[in-house]
Short mmCIF file of C-alpha atoms and ligand atoms in Angstrom, two decimals:
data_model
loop_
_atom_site.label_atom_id
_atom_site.label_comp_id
_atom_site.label_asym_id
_atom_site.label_seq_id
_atom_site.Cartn_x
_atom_site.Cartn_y
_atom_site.Cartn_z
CA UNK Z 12 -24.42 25.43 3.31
CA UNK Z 13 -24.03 21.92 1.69
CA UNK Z 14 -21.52 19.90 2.22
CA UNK Z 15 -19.81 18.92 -0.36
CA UNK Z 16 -16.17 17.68 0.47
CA UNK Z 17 -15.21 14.12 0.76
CA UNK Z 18 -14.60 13.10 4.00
CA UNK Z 19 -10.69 11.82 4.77
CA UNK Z 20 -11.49 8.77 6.88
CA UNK Z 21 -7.90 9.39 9.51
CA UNK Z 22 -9.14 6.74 11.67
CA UNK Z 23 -9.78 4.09 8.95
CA UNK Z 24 -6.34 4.85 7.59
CA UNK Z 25 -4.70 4.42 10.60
CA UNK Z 26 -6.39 1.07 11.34
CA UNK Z 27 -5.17 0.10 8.32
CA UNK Z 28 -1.48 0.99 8.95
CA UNK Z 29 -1.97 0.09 12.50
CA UNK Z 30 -2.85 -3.60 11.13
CA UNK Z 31 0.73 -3.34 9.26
CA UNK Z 32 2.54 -2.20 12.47
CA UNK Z 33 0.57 -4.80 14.51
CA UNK Z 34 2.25 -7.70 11.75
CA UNK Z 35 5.63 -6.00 11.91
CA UNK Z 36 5.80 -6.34 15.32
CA UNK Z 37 4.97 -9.90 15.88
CA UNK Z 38 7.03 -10.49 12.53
CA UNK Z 39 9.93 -8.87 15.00
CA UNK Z 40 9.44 -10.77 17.56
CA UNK Z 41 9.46 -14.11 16.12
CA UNK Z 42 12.70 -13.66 14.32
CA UNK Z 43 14.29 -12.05 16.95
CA UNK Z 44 12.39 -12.31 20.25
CA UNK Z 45 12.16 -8.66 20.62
CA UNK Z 46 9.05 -6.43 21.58
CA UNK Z 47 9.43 -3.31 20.94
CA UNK Z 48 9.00 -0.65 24.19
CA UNK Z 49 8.05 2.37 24.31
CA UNK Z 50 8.35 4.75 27.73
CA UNK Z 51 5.80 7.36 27.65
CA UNK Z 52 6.96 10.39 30.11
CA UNK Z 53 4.22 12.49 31.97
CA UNK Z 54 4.58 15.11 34.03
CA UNK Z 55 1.56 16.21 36.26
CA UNK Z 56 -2.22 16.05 35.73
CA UNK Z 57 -3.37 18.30 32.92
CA UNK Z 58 -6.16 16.14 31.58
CA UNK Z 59 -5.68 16.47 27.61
CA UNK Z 60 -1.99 15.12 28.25
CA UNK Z 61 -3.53 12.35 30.52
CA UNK Z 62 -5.66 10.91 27.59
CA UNK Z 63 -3.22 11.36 25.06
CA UNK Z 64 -0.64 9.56 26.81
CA UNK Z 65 -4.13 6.56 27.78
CA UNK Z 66 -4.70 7.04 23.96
CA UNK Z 67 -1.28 6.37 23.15
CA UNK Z 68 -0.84 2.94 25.38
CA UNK Z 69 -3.52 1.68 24.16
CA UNK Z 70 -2.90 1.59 20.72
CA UNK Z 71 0.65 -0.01 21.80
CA UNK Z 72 -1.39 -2.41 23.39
CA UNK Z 73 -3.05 -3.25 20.49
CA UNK Z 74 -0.42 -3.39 18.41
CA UNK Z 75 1.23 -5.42 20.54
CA UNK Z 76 4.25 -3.09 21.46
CA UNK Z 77 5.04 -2.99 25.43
CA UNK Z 78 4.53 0.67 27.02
CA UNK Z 79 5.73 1.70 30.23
CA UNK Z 80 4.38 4.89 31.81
CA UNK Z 81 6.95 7.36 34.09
CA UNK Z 82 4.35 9.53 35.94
CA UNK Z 83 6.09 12.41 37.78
CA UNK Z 84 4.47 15.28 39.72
CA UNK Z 85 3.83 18.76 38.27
CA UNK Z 86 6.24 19.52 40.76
CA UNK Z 87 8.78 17.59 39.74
CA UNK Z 88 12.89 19.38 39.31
CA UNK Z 89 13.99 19.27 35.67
CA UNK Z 90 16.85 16.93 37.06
CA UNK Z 91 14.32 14.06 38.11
CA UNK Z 92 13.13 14.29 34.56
CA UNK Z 93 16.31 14.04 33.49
CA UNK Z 94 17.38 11.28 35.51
CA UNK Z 95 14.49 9.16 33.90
CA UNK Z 96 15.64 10.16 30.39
CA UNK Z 97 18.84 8.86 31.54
CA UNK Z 98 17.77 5.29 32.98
CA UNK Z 99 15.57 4.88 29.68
CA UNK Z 100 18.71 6.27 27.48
CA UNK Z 101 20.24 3.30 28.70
CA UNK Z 102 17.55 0.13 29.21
CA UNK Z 103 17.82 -2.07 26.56
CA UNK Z 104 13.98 -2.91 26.34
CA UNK Z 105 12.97 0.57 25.41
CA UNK Z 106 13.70 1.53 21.81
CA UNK Z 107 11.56 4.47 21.83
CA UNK Z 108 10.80 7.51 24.53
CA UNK Z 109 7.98 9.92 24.32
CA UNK Z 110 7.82 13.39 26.66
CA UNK Z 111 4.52 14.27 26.36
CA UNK Z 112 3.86 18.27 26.42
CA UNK Z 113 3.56 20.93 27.46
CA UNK Z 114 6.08 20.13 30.36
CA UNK Z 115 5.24 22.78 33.72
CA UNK Z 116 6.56 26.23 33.29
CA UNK Z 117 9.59 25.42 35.74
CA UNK Z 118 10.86 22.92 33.46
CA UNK Z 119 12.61 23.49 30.41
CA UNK Z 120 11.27 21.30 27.23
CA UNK Z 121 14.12 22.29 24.90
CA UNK Z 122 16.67 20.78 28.15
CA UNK Z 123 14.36 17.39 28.72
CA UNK Z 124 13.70 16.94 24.52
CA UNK Z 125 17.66 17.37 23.78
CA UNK Z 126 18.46 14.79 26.64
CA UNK Z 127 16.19 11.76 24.86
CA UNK Z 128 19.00 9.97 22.83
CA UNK Z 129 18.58 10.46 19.16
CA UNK Z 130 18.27 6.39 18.62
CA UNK Z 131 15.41 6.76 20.79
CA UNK Z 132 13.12 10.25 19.78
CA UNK Z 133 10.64 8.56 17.97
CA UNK Z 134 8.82 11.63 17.87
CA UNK Z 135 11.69 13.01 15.98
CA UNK Z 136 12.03 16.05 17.97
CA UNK Z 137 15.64 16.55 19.02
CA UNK Z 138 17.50 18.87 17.30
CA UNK Z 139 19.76 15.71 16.07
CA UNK Z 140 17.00 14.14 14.36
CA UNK Z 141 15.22 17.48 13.23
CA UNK Z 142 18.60 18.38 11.25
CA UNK Z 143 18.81 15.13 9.29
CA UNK Z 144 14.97 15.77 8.39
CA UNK Z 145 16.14 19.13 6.88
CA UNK Z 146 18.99 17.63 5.00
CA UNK Z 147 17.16 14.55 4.21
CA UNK Z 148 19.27 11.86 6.31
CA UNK Z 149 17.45 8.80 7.34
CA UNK Z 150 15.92 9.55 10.56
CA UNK Z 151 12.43 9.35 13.06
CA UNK Z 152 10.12 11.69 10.69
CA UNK Z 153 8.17 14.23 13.46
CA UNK Z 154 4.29 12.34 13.87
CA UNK Z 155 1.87 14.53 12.63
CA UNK Z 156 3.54 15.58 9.46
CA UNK Z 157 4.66 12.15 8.65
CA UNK Z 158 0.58 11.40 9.28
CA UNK Z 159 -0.46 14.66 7.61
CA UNK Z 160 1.76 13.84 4.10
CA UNK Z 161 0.16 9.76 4.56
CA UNK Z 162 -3.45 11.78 4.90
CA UNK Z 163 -3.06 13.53 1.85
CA UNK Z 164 -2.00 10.75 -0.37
CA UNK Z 165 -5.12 8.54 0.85
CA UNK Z 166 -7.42 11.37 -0.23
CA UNK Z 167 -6.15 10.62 -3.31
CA UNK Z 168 -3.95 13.94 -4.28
CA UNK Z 169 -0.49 13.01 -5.73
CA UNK Z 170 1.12 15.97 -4.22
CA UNK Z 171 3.64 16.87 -6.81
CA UNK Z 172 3.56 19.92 -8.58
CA UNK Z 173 1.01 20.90 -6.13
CA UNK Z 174 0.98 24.41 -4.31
CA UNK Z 175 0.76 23.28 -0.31
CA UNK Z 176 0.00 26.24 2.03
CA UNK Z 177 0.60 25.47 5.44
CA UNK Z 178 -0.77 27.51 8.11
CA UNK Z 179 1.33 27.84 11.86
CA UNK Z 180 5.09 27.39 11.64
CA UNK Z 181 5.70 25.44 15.39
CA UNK Z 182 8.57 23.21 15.58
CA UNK Z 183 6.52 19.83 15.92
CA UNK Z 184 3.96 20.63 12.99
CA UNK Z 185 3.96 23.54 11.02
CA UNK Z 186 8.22 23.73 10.32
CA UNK Z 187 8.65 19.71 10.15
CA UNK Z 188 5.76 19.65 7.31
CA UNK Z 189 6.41 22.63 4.92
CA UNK Z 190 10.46 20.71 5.10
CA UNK Z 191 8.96 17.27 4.04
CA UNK Z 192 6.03 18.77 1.59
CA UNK Z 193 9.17 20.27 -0.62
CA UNK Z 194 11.53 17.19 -0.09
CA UNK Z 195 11.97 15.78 -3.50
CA UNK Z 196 10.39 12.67 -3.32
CA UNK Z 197 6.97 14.61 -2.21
CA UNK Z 198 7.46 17.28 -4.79
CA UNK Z 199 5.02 20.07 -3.65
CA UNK Z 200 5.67 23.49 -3.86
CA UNK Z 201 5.57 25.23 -0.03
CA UNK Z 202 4.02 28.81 1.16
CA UNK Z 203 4.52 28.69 5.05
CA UNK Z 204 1.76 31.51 6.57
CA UNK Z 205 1.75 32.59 10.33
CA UNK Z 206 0.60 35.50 12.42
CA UNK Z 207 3.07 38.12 10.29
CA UNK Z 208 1.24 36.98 7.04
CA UNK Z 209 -0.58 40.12 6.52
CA UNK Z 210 -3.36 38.66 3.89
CA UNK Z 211 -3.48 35.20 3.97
CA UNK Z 212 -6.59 33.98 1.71
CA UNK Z 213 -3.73 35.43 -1.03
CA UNK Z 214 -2.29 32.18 -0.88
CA UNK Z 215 -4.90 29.90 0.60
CA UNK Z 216 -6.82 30.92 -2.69
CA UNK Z 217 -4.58 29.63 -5.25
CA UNK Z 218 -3.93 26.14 -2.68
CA UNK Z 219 -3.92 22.70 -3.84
CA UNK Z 220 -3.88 21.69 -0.51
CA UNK Z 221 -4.24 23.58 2.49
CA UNK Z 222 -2.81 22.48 6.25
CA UNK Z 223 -3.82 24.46 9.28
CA UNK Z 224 -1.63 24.03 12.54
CA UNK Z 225 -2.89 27.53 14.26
CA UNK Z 226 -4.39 26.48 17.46
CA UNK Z 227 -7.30 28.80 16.82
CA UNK Z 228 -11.06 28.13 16.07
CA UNK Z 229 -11.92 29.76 12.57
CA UNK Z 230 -8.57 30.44 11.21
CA UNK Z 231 -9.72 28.94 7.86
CA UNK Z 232 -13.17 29.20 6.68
CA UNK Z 233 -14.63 28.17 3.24
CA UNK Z 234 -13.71 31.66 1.45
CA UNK Z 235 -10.39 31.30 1.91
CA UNK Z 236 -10.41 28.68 -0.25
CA UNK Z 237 -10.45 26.98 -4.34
CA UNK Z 238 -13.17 25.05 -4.91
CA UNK Z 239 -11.77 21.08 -4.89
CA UNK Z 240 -8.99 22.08 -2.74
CA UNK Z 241 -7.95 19.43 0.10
CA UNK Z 242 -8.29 20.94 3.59
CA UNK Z 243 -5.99 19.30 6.52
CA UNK Z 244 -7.39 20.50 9.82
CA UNK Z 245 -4.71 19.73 12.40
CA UNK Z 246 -6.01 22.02 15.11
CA UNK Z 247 -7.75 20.73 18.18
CA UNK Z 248 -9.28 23.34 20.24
CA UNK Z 249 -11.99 22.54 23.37
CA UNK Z 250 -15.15 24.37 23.17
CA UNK Z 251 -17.11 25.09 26.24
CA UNK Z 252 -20.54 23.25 25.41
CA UNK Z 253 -22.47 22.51 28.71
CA UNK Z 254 -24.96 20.05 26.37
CA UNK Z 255 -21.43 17.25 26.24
CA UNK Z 256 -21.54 15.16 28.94
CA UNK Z 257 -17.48 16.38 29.49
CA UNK Z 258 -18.39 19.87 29.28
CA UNK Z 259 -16.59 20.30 26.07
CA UNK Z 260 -16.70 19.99 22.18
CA UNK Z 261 -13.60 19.45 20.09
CA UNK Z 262 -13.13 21.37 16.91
CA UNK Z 263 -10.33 22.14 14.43
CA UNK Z 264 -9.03 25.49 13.20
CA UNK Z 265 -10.69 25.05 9.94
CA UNK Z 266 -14.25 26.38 9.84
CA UNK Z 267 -15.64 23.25 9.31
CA UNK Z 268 -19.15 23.80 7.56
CA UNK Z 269 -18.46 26.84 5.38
CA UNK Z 270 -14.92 24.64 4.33
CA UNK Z 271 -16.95 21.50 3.60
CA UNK Z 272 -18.78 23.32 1.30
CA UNK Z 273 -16.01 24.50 -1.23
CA UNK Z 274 -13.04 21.65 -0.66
CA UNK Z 275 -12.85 18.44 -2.72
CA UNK Z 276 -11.91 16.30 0.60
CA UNK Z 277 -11.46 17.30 4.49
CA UNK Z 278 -10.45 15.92 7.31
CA UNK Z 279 -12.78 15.93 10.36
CA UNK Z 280 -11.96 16.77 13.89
CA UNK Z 281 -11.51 14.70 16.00
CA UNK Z 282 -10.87 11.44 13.61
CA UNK Z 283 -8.58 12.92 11.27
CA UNK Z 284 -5.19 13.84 12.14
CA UNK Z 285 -5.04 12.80 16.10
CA UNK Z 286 -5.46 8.95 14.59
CA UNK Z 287 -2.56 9.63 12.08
CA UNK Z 288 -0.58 10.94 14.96
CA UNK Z 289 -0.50 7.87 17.44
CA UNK Z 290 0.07 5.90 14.21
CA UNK Z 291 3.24 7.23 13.39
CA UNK Z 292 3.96 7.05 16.90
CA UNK Z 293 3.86 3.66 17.02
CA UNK Z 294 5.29 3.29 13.40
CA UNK Z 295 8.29 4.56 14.72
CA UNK Z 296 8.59 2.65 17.84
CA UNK Z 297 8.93 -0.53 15.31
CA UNK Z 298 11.29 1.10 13.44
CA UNK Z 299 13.40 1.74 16.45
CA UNK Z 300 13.27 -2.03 17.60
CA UNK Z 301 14.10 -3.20 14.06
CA UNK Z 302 17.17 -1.00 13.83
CA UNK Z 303 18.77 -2.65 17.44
CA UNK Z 304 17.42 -6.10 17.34
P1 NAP O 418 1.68 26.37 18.28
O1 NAP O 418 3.02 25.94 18.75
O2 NAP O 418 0.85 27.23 19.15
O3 NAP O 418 1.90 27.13 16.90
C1 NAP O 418 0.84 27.73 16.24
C2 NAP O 418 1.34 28.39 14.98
O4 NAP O 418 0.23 28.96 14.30
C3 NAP O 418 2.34 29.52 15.24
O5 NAP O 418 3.37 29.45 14.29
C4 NAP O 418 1.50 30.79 15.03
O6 NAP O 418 2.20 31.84 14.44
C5 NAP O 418 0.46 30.32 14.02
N1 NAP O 418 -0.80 31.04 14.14
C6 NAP O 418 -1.57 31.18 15.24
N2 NAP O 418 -2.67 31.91 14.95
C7 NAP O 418 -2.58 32.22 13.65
C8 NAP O 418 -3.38 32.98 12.77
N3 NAP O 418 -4.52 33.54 13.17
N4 NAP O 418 -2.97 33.14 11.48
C9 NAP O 418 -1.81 32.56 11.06
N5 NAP O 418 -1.00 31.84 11.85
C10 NAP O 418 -1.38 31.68 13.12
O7 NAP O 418 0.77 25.15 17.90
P2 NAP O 418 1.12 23.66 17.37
O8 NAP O 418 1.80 22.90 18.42
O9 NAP O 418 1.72 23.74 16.00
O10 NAP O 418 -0.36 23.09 17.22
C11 NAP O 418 -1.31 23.70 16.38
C12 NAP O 418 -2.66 23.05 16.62
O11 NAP O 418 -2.57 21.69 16.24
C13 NAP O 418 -3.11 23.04 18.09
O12 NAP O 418 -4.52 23.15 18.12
C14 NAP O 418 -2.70 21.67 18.58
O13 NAP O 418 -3.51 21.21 19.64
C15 NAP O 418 -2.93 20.86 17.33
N6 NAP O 418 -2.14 19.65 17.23
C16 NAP O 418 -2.81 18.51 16.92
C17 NAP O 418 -2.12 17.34 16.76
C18 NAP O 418 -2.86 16.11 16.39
O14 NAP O 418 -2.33 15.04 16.47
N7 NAP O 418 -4.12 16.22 15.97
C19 NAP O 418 -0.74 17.28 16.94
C20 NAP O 418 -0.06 18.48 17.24
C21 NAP O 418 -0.78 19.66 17.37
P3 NAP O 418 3.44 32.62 15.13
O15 NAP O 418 4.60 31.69 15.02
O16 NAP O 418 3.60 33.82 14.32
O17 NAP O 418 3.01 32.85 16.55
#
């Protein structure tokens, strides 16, 4: 099969809005002699979460916003995790604190998300933030669909009037994007399709754009979709491949060969979304210093 889809650069986008961030912040800090801080809570060992949260302070590093890492055991109570929340709820030099999940069975996410002050979720999780999303208040936009809707525009697709089809409806992707896709300003028309969609290529066929948050290898392949249509491949999924030096491969959810072949533009994984991700990330963090310097 040829390939004839555009590839959508996500990590030369976010260098480019990681350059902005990177002049915000020192813009901040001369006029006010603040840095902005981020806190990045881990709990445990599991080795994706360990290079997220490396990948994470060091593009803070680089953009010249101050990260502090709380490492906790995988056996740590939900109240020592909640303590933590606590101290950063109230230190003045953190403006923005991450949880990184999944959190260990014993703990409860929903408890340790909702205790993050609402000034401070800049990944726009708590249910505080995620109801002014939904009603359109000003608020911390969730990550990857803030970096999903900046994707699509630097592919070049003015998304109004489009149809969107977004596959996976999880709180922190699926949900967050089909609400900002139909906000006014964006414009799109939304399907939302998940494991009770009984035929999905029904609506993945007549897609503008098509965004697939399933978590599963394959759950979009190159039938399923219009010729020119813009594919957004947020899934990452590790492959067994004894031939990687790590043992692993990454891929997306989208079939990526037979989809190359029909869409206009794709995104590639890894180097599409993940970049888009920490970018927001730290786009937020800003944000969070401007608004109490
Ligand atoms: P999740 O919480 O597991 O949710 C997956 C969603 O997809 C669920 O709503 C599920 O439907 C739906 N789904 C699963 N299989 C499906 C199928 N065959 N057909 C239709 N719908 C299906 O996952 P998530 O947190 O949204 O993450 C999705 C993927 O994106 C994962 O691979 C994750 O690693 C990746 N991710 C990447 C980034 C990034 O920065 N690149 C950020 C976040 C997530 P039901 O609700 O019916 O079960």
């Amino acid at each position: 099969m040829q390939q004839t889809a555009k590839i959508i650069d996500g990590k030369l986008l976010a260098q480019n809005l990681r350059a902005e961030i990177a002049s915000g912040v020192a813009a901040l800090k001369a006029s006010k002699g603040v840095v902005p801080g981020l806190a990045v809570i881990l709990v445990g060992d599991d080795p994706a979460s360990v290079s997220y949260v490396t990948a994470k302070e060091k593009a803070c590093a680089e953009a010249g916003i101050a990260s502090r890492e709380i490492r906790l055991p995988a056996t740590a109570r939900e109240s020592e995790i909640l303590s933590a929340i606590d101290a950063l709820n109230c230190d003045r030099t953190i403006h923005g604190i991450l949880v990184q999940l999944p959190l260990p069975c014993s703990v409860s996410a929903k408890a340790v998300i909702d205790a993050i002050a609402p000034e401070k979720d800049v990944d726009g999780f708590t249910p505080v933030n995620a109801g002014k999303m939904l009603i359109g208040d000003d608020c911390f936009l969730p990550c990857t669909p803030h970096g999903i809707i900046k994707l699509i525009e630097f592919s070049g697709m003015d998304l109004r009037g489009k149809h969107a089809v977004v596959i996976g409806r999880s709180n922190i992707v699926g949900k967050p994007l089909a609400v900002l896709l139909s906000r006014k300003e964006v414009n799109a028309t939304v399907t939302l399709c998940h494991t009770g969609t009984p035929d999905m290529s029904l609506f993945t066929r007549q897609a503008d754009v098509v965004i697939v948050a399933a978590g599963r290898p394959g759950t979009l392949s190159g039938s399923m979709i219009k010729p020119g249509a813009v594919v957004i491949d947020v899934g990452v999924n590790r492959l067994p491949d004894p031939s990687r030096p790590k043992g692993f491969r990454l891929v997306g959810d989208a079939d990526f060969e037979s989809c190359a072949a029909v869409a206009g533009a794709i995104t590639p994984v890894p180097g599409g979304v993940g970049p888009l991700t920490i970018t927001m990330l730290l786009w937020n963090t800003l944000e969070a210093a401007k608004r109490h310097a």
